[in-house]
């Protein structure tokens, strides 16, 4: 192929490449995952904590690498709570060190798919529990932001573009709050964490919490606005903390839920938590949003799928809202989510059990 014919060929090739790039930086937000086509993504979290999970977690990455996924989200706690370290130091690496941060980042970069992290309390809030070294949680938070959110793209061997809340001049420090769209669905991460969202320990931590929860609520509200404006098929929210939806249930629902828990009687009304304002804001948005909405979190390490968010207006559960909690230590598996526009519910959630990590429960 020579002369004008060759030039025409390469011009057409360049045009095709530019077209693919304009569709979202590769197949992550267009192309293979165009609106109307089903696709899947993965969720993991609360791992690796222990030496055993350090061996098991690469099996999870390998399992997800074998799957055809649009992306993977780790919902935080990529290291153990320091208090766990002091209960079993021989089984857990010392958390909060630069070495632990680097090891987790290196592991995440082995993902063949775009990989997004939203931080957990173990990853910075709880670092004040470390005794061997003096860690300032706010310094660890800045370290996380610098390492994991240096540019507006995901981690992983194949990356995807993401929009950061830091683009808004009012929230420039919140680089970890991200949003992207794939296949006509809007995805957003919110930085809420366990340990009561860093509230109630010191005045400095309370101030950090207040600023961050305000940013989270604003970012969540913008996600709903964007989803409506874009005509999104649905919305997926990722965050680390289990915010305690049950604290906002009606007294009758609480009694029915706990009636088979012998000796367990939660306070009615429940005690206030740092998540109350966030849950109320979320419920208010759902009162005016009827598309399928998934809320994927970790923190309490119990794989479950339910509909726990109650409307403050109707006192009934939102049928279009589904909470999914990922596996967490000691279980080392993942959550597979199918997004199918042909399904009226849009989302199907499956336990991604990794055969190599299954515990032998049989008697020997």
GROMACS .gro file of C-alpha atoms in nm:
model
  364
    1UNK     CA    1   0.000   0.000   0.000
    2UNK     CA    2   0.174   0.321  -0.116
    3UNK     CA    3   0.111   0.685  -0.199
    4UNK     CA    4  -0.235   0.843  -0.163
    5UNK     CA    5  -0.404   0.510  -0.090
    6UNK     CA    6  -0.172   0.450   0.210
    7UNK     CA    7  -0.230   0.804   0.339
    8UNK     CA    8  -0.606   0.761   0.311
    9UNK     CA    9  -0.582   0.434   0.506
   10UNK     CA   10  -0.389   0.587   0.795
   11UNK     CA   11  -0.611   0.895   0.800
   12UNK     CA   12  -0.912   0.669   0.839
   13UNK     CA   13  -0.731   0.473   1.111
   14UNK     CA   14  -0.648   0.791   1.303
   15UNK     CA   15  -1.009   0.906   1.271
   16UNK     CA   16  -1.130   0.574   1.417
   17UNK     CA   17  -0.889   0.601   1.710
   18UNK     CA   18  -1.000   0.958   1.781
   19UNK     CA   19  -1.361   0.848   1.768
   20UNK     CA   20  -1.298   0.572   2.022
   21UNK     CA   21  -1.115   0.815   2.248
   22UNK     CA   22  -1.404   1.062   2.229
   23UNK     CA   23  -1.633   0.786   2.350
   24UNK     CA   24  -1.472   0.785   2.693
   25UNK     CA   25  -1.104   0.702   2.686
   26UNK     CA   26  -1.145   0.350   2.553
   27UNK     CA   27  -1.422   0.104   2.628
   28UNK     CA   28  -1.467   0.216   2.989
   29UNK     CA   29  -1.743   0.469   2.927
   30UNK     CA   30  -1.851   0.403   2.572
   31UNK     CA   31  -1.798   0.158   2.291
   32UNK     CA   32  -1.832  -0.187   2.446
   33UNK     CA   33  -2.053  -0.047   2.724
   34UNK     CA   34  -2.277   0.180   2.519
   35UNK     CA   35  -2.629   0.261   2.647
   36UNK     CA   36  -2.873  -0.025   2.588
   37UNK     CA   37  -2.616  -0.302   2.634
   38UNK     CA   38  -2.577  -0.507   2.951
   39UNK     CA   39  -2.246  -0.497   3.135
   40UNK     CA   40  -2.097  -0.595   3.471
   41UNK     CA   41  -1.876  -0.444   3.739
   42UNK     CA   42  -1.713  -0.571   4.058
   43UNK     CA   43  -1.708  -0.459   4.420
   44UNK     CA   44  -1.463  -0.551   4.697
   45UNK     CA   45  -1.370  -0.413   5.036
   46UNK     CA   46  -1.251  -0.457   5.392
   47UNK     CA   47  -0.948  -0.652   5.271
   48UNK     CA   48  -0.668  -0.739   5.287
   49UNK     CA   49  -0.640  -0.726   5.667
   50UNK     CA   50  -0.440  -1.032   5.769
   51UNK     CA   51  -0.140  -1.223   5.641
   52UNK     CA   52  -0.386  -1.484   5.516
   53UNK     CA   53  -0.585  -1.225   5.327
   54UNK     CA   54  -0.265  -1.091   5.176
   55UNK     CA   55  -0.235  -1.438   5.018
   56UNK     CA   56  -0.605  -1.463   4.931
   57UNK     CA   57  -0.671  -1.117   4.789
   58UNK     CA   58  -0.464  -1.171   4.471
   59UNK     CA   59  -0.701  -1.462   4.402
   60UNK     CA   60  -0.987  -1.213   4.408
   61UNK     CA   61  -0.804  -0.982   4.168
   62UNK     CA   62  -0.732  -1.279   3.940
   63UNK     CA   63  -1.098  -1.386   3.944
   64UNK     CA   64  -1.212  -1.036   3.852
   65UNK     CA   65  -0.943  -1.012   3.584
   66UNK     CA   66  -1.090  -1.321   3.422
   67UNK     CA   67  -1.437  -1.164   3.418
   68UNK     CA   68  -1.556  -0.915   3.158
   69UNK     CA   69  -1.598  -0.615   3.387
   70UNK     CA   70  -1.637  -0.248   3.307
   71UNK     CA   71  -1.456  -0.154   3.630
   72UNK     CA   72  -1.393  -0.252   3.993
   73UNK     CA   73  -1.452  -0.045   4.309
   74UNK     CA   74  -1.282  -0.110   4.643
   75UNK     CA   75  -1.507   0.043   4.909
   76UNK     CA   76  -1.225   0.105   5.157
   77UNK     CA   77  -1.037  -0.049   5.446
   78UNK     CA   78  -0.748  -0.193   5.246
   79UNK     CA   79  -0.567  -0.254   5.575
   80UNK     CA   80  -0.662  -0.373   5.922
   81UNK     CA   81  -0.788  -0.159   6.206
   82UNK     CA   82  -0.477  -0.100   6.423
   83UNK     CA   83  -0.663  -0.243   6.720
   84UNK     CA   84  -0.680  -0.576   6.535
   85UNK     CA   85  -0.303  -0.562   6.499
   86UNK     CA   86  -0.258  -0.554   6.875
   87UNK     CA   87  -0.495  -0.846   6.923
   88UNK     CA   88  -0.304  -1.067   6.678
   89UNK     CA   89   0.022  -0.895   6.573
   90UNK     CA   90   0.172  -1.214   6.434
   91UNK     CA   91  -0.110  -1.233   6.175
   92UNK     CA   92  -0.137  -0.868   6.065
   93UNK     CA   93   0.110  -0.620   5.918
   94UNK     CA   94   0.143  -0.290   6.104
   95UNK     CA   95  -0.122  -0.063   5.948
   96UNK     CA   96  -0.094   0.300   5.839
   97UNK     CA   97   0.268   0.292   5.727
   98UNK     CA   98   0.384   0.414   5.387
   99UNK     CA   99   0.487   0.055   5.319
  100UNK     CA  100   0.129  -0.066   5.371
  101UNK     CA  101  -0.008   0.213   5.151
  102UNK     CA  102   0.239   0.126   4.874
  103UNK     CA  103   0.166  -0.247   4.898
  104UNK     CA  104  -0.208  -0.187   4.858
  105UNK     CA  105  -0.156   0.047   4.565
  106UNK     CA  106   0.068  -0.206   4.392
  107UNK     CA  107  -0.194  -0.476   4.442
  108UNK     CA  108  -0.472  -0.260   4.301
  109UNK     CA  109  -0.263  -0.180   3.996
  110UNK     CA  110  -0.262  -0.549   3.903
  111UNK     CA  111  -0.630  -0.512   3.811
  112UNK     CA  112  -0.679  -0.542   3.435
  113UNK     CA  113  -0.993  -0.334   3.473
  114UNK     CA  114  -1.026   0.030   3.582
  115UNK     CA  115  -0.997   0.029   3.962
  116UNK     CA  116  -1.145   0.292   4.195
  117UNK     CA  117  -1.088   0.325   4.571
  118UNK     CA  118  -1.302   0.515   4.819
  119UNK     CA  119  -1.122   0.541   5.158
  120UNK     CA  120  -1.222   0.363   5.479
  121UNK     CA  121  -1.171   0.444   5.845
  122UNK     CA  122  -0.889   0.190   5.880
  123UNK     CA  123  -0.704   0.371   5.605
  124UNK     CA  124  -0.665   0.699   5.795
  125UNK     CA  125  -0.919   0.774   6.072
  126UNK     CA  126  -0.808   0.493   6.303
  127UNK     CA  127  -0.436   0.545   6.254
  128UNK     CA  128  -0.417   0.726   6.590
  129UNK     CA  129  -0.442   0.382   6.753
  130UNK     CA  130  -0.094   0.284   6.628
  131UNK     CA  131   0.147   0.277   6.924
  132UNK     CA  132   0.484   0.217   6.758
  133UNK     CA  133   0.469   0.537   6.554
  134UNK     CA  134   0.285   0.866   6.599
  135UNK     CA  135   0.039   0.898   6.311
  136UNK     CA  136  -0.178   1.204   6.256
  137UNK     CA  137  -0.499   1.084   6.084
  138UNK     CA  138  -0.523   1.408   5.884
  139UNK     CA  139  -0.169   1.361   5.754
  140UNK     CA  140  -0.254   1.003   5.655
  141UNK     CA  141  -0.564   1.132   5.474
  142UNK     CA  142  -0.354   1.376   5.273
  143UNK     CA  143  -0.111   1.094   5.194
  144UNK     CA  144  -0.400   0.885   5.063
  145UNK     CA  145  -0.526   1.169   4.848
  146UNK     CA  146  -0.182   1.227   4.700
  147UNK     CA  147  -0.116   0.858   4.627
  148UNK     CA  148  -0.453   0.740   4.497
  149UNK     CA  149  -0.609   1.050   4.341
  150UNK     CA  150  -0.324   1.232   4.169
  151UNK     CA  151  -0.510   1.263   3.839
  152UNK     CA  152  -0.868   1.238   3.724
  153UNK     CA  153  -0.841   0.882   3.605
  154UNK     CA  154  -0.893   0.551   3.778
  155UNK     CA  155  -0.623   0.314   3.888
  156UNK     CA  156  -0.572  -0.020   3.710
  157UNK     CA  157  -0.390  -0.143   3.402
  158UNK     CA  158  -0.675  -0.010   3.189
  159UNK     CA  159  -0.788   0.324   3.323
  160UNK     CA  160  -1.104   0.525   3.275
  161UNK     CA  161  -1.170   0.898   3.309
  162UNK     CA  162  -1.351   1.014   3.623
  163UNK     CA  163  -1.485   1.350   3.737
  164UNK     CA  164  -1.358   1.468   4.076
  165UNK     CA  165  -1.540   1.695   4.318
  166UNK     CA  166  -1.211   1.886   4.342
  167UNK     CA  167  -1.304   2.052   4.012
  168UNK     CA  168  -1.548   2.260   4.215
  169UNK     CA  169  -1.356   2.548   4.375
  170UNK     CA  170  -1.556   2.508   4.696
  171UNK     CA  171  -1.436   2.148   4.746
  172UNK     CA  172  -1.083   2.139   4.609
  173UNK     CA  173  -0.946   1.905   4.877
  174UNK     CA  174  -1.202   1.629   4.809
  175UNK     CA  175  -1.022   1.462   4.520
  176UNK     CA  176  -1.147   1.121   4.636
  177UNK     CA  177  -1.514   1.196   4.562
  178UNK     CA  178  -1.552   1.074   4.204
  179UNK     CA  179  -1.823   1.035   3.941
  180UNK     CA  180  -1.841   0.860   3.604
  181UNK     CA  181  -2.099   0.725   3.361
  182UNK     CA  182  -2.102   0.395   3.176
  183UNK     CA  183  -2.375   0.240   2.969
  184UNK     CA  184  -2.622   0.515   3.056
  185UNK     CA  185  -2.577   0.466   3.433
  186UNK     CA  186  -2.430   0.721   3.675
  187UNK     CA  187  -2.175   0.608   3.937
  188UNK     CA  188  -2.049   0.813   4.233
  189UNK     CA  189  -1.820   0.762   4.533
  190UNK     CA  190  -1.877   0.937   4.866
  191UNK     CA  191  -1.613   0.955   5.138
  192UNK     CA  192  -1.802   0.846   5.449
  193UNK     CA  193  -1.614   0.611   5.682
  194UNK     CA  194  -1.667   0.389   5.982
  195UNK     CA  195  -1.571   0.483   6.338
  196UNK     CA  196  -1.867   0.724   6.344
  197UNK     CA  197  -1.727   0.907   6.041
  198UNK     CA  198  -1.435   1.055   6.240
  199UNK     CA  199  -1.672   1.240   6.473
  200UNK     CA  200  -1.663   1.263   6.853
  201UNK     CA  201  -1.292   1.221   6.930
  202UNK     CA  202  -1.126   1.565   6.914
  203UNK     CA  203  -1.235   1.915   6.806
  204UNK     CA  204  -1.000   1.890   6.506
  205UNK     CA  205  -1.155   1.561   6.395
  206UNK     CA  206  -1.507   1.700   6.445
  207UNK     CA  207  -1.421   1.993   6.221
  208UNK     CA  208  -1.285   1.756   5.956
  209UNK     CA  209  -1.604   1.550   5.975
  210UNK     CA  210  -1.830   1.854   5.943
  211UNK     CA  211  -1.648   1.980   5.634
  212UNK     CA  212  -1.640   1.638   5.468
  213UNK     CA  213  -2.005   1.548   5.537
  214UNK     CA  214  -2.110   1.882   5.386
  215UNK     CA  215  -1.901   1.800   5.077
  216UNK     CA  216  -2.047   1.448   5.061
  217UNK     CA  217  -2.406   1.569   5.074
  218UNK     CA  218  -2.335   1.830   4.807
  219UNK     CA  219  -2.165   1.568   4.586
  220UNK     CA  220  -2.451   1.322   4.637
  221UNK     CA  221  -2.709   1.586   4.548
  222UNK     CA  222  -2.510   1.676   4.237
  223UNK     CA  223  -2.503   1.308   4.139
  224UNK     CA  224  -2.883   1.294   4.148
  225UNK     CA  225  -2.901   1.619   3.950
  226UNK     CA  226  -2.657   1.484   3.692
  227UNK     CA  227  -2.841   1.153   3.664
  228UNK     CA  228  -3.169   1.337   3.600
  229UNK     CA  229  -3.013   1.577   3.351
  230UNK     CA  230  -2.842   1.294   3.160
  231UNK     CA  231  -3.150   1.074   3.157
  232UNK     CA  232  -2.951   0.805   3.337
  233UNK     CA  233  -3.107   0.460   3.366
  234UNK     CA  234  -3.009   0.455   3.734
  235UNK     CA  235  -2.759   0.558   3.997
  236UNK     CA  236  -2.497   0.366   4.197
  237UNK     CA  237  -2.346   0.511   4.516
  238UNK     CA  238  -2.028   0.364   4.666
  239UNK     CA  239  -1.910   0.448   5.019
  240UNK     CA  240  -1.725   0.271   5.296
  241UNK     CA  241  -1.938   0.328   5.604
  242UNK     CA  242  -2.243   0.130   5.699
  243UNK     CA  243  -2.450   0.437   5.793
  244UNK     CA  244  -2.702   0.247   6.005
  245UNK     CA  245  -3.022   0.266   5.805
  246UNK     CA  246  -3.193   0.073   6.084
  247UNK     CA  247  -3.157   0.378   6.311
  248UNK     CA  248  -3.415   0.549   6.091
  249UNK     CA  249  -3.672   0.273   6.088
  250UNK     CA  250  -4.011   0.307   6.248
  251UNK     CA  251  -4.036   0.160   6.602
  252UNK     CA  252  -4.266  -0.116   6.474
  253UNK     CA  253  -4.016  -0.217   6.203
  254UNK     CA  254  -3.732  -0.222   6.457
  255UNK     CA  255  -3.932  -0.447   6.691
  256UNK     CA  256  -4.017  -0.690   6.410
  257UNK     CA  257  -3.658  -0.702   6.285
  258UNK     CA  258  -3.508  -0.773   6.627
  259UNK     CA  259  -3.778  -0.995   6.775
  260UNK     CA  260  -3.579  -1.313   6.713
  261UNK     CA  261  -3.253  -1.167   6.852
  262UNK     CA  262  -3.261  -1.298   7.208
  263UNK     CA  263  -3.131  -1.039   7.454
  264UNK     CA  264  -3.088  -0.769   7.189
  265UNK     CA  265  -3.309  -0.465   7.244
  266UNK     CA  266  -3.197  -0.157   7.051
  267UNK     CA  267  -3.284   0.177   7.206
  268UNK     CA  268  -3.608   0.336   7.086
  269UNK     CA  269  -3.561   0.609   6.981
  270UNK     CA  270  -3.206   0.526   6.868
  271UNK     CA  271  -2.905   0.722   6.982
  272UNK     CA  272  -2.782   0.989   6.737
  273UNK     CA  273  -2.490   0.908   6.506
  274UNK     CA  274  -2.270   1.108   6.270
  275UNK     CA  275  -2.455   0.956   5.973
  276UNK     CA  276  -2.806   1.083   6.055
  277UNK     CA  277  -2.791   1.396   5.841
  278UNK     CA  278  -2.653   1.200   5.546
  279UNK     CA  279  -2.931   0.938   5.562
  280UNK     CA  280  -3.198   1.206   5.587
  281UNK     CA  281  -3.052   1.388   5.285
  282UNK     CA  282  -3.038   1.061   5.089
  283UNK     CA  283  -3.400   0.978   5.173
  284UNK     CA  284  -3.509   1.327   5.068
  285UNK     CA  285  -3.345   1.281   4.727
  286UNK     CA  286  -3.508   0.939   4.682
  287UNK     CA  287  -3.850   1.093   4.745
  288UNK     CA  288  -3.807   1.264   4.407
  289UNK     CA  289  -3.610   1.002   4.216
  290UNK     CA  290  -3.780   0.688   4.085
  291UNK     CA  291  -3.497   0.522   3.891
  292UNK     CA  292  -3.317   0.214   4.030
  293UNK     CA  293  -3.057   0.320   4.288
  294UNK     CA  294  -2.792   0.094   4.440
  295UNK     CA  295  -2.598   0.180   4.756
  296UNK     CA  296  -2.284  -0.034   4.792
  297UNK     CA  297  -2.082  -0.019   5.115
  298UNK     CA  298  -1.867  -0.226   5.350
  299UNK     CA  299  -1.760  -0.162   5.709
  300UNK     CA  300  -1.953  -0.436   5.892
  301UNK     CA  301  -1.822  -0.730   5.684
  302UNK     CA  302  -2.156  -0.904   5.622
  303UNK     CA  303  -2.253  -0.978   5.263
  304UNK     CA  304  -2.617  -0.881   5.222
  305UNK     CA  305  -2.871  -0.739   4.981
  306UNK     CA  306  -3.178  -0.559   5.115
  307UNK     CA  307  -3.396  -0.249   5.096
  308UNK     CA  308  -3.340  -0.069   5.428
  309UNK     CA  309  -3.399   0.297   5.339
  310UNK     CA  310  -3.729   0.431   5.472
  311UNK     CA  311  -3.905   0.734   5.327
  312UNK     CA  312  -3.960   1.004   5.586
  313UNK     CA  313  -4.272   1.097   5.393
  314UNK     CA  314  -4.446   0.759   5.350
  315UNK     CA  315  -4.274   0.561   5.632
  316UNK     CA  316  -4.228   0.279   5.379
  317UNK     CA  317  -3.914   0.135   5.224
  318UNK     CA  318  -3.809   0.272   4.886
  319UNK     CA  319  -3.866  -0.010   4.636
  320UNK     CA  320  -3.617   0.143   4.390
  321UNK     CA  321  -3.335   0.157   4.647
  322UNK     CA  322  -3.115  -0.148   4.714
  323UNK     CA  323  -2.835  -0.169   4.967
  324UNK     CA  324  -2.552  -0.415   4.902
  325UNK     CA  325  -2.277  -0.482   5.153
  326UNK     CA  326  -1.963  -0.642   5.019
  327UNK     CA  327  -1.770  -0.929   5.171
  328UNK     CA  328  -1.509  -0.833   5.432
  329UNK     CA  329  -1.251  -0.987   5.661
  330UNK     CA  330  -1.226  -1.280   5.721
  331UNK     CA  331  -1.417  -1.367   5.400
  332UNK     CA  332  -1.217  -1.282   5.089
  333UNK     CA  333  -1.454  -1.275   4.792
  334UNK     CA  334  -1.613  -1.012   4.568
  335UNK     CA  335  -1.951  -0.886   4.454
  336UNK     CA  336  -2.053  -0.911   4.090
  337UNK     CA  337  -2.313  -0.662   3.966
  338UNK     CA  338  -2.496  -0.708   3.637
  339UNK     CA  339  -2.642  -0.395   3.480
  340UNK     CA  340  -2.907  -0.484   3.223
  341UNK     CA  341  -3.119  -0.207   3.068
  342UNK     CA  342  -3.372  -0.471   2.962
  343UNK     CA  343  -3.437  -0.557   3.330
  344UNK     CA  344  -3.689  -0.322   3.496
  345UNK     CA  345  -3.486  -0.353   3.819
  346UNK     CA  346  -3.169  -0.269   3.619
  347UNK     CA  347  -2.930  -0.432   3.872
  348UNK     CA  348  -2.867  -0.795   3.965
  349UNK     CA  349  -2.626  -0.869   4.249
  350UNK     CA  350  -2.428  -1.193   4.280
  351UNK     CA  351  -2.180  -1.328   4.531
  352UNK     CA  352  -1.844  -1.370   4.359
  353UNK     CA  353  -1.718  -1.668   4.557
  354UNK     CA  354  -1.350  -1.735   4.485
  355UNK     CA  355  -1.296  -2.114   4.497
  356UNK     CA  356  -0.936  -2.084   4.622
  357UNK     CA  357  -1.055  -1.878   4.921
  358UNK     CA  358  -1.345  -2.099   5.034
  359UNK     CA  359  -1.313  -2.219   5.392
  360UNK     CA  360  -1.344  -2.593   5.457
  361UNK     CA  361  -1.634  -2.615   5.702
  362UNK     CA  362  -1.650  -2.994   5.705
  363UNK     CA  363  -1.551  -3.186   6.015
  364UNK     CA  364  -1.218  -3.364   5.984
   0.00000   0.00000   0.00000
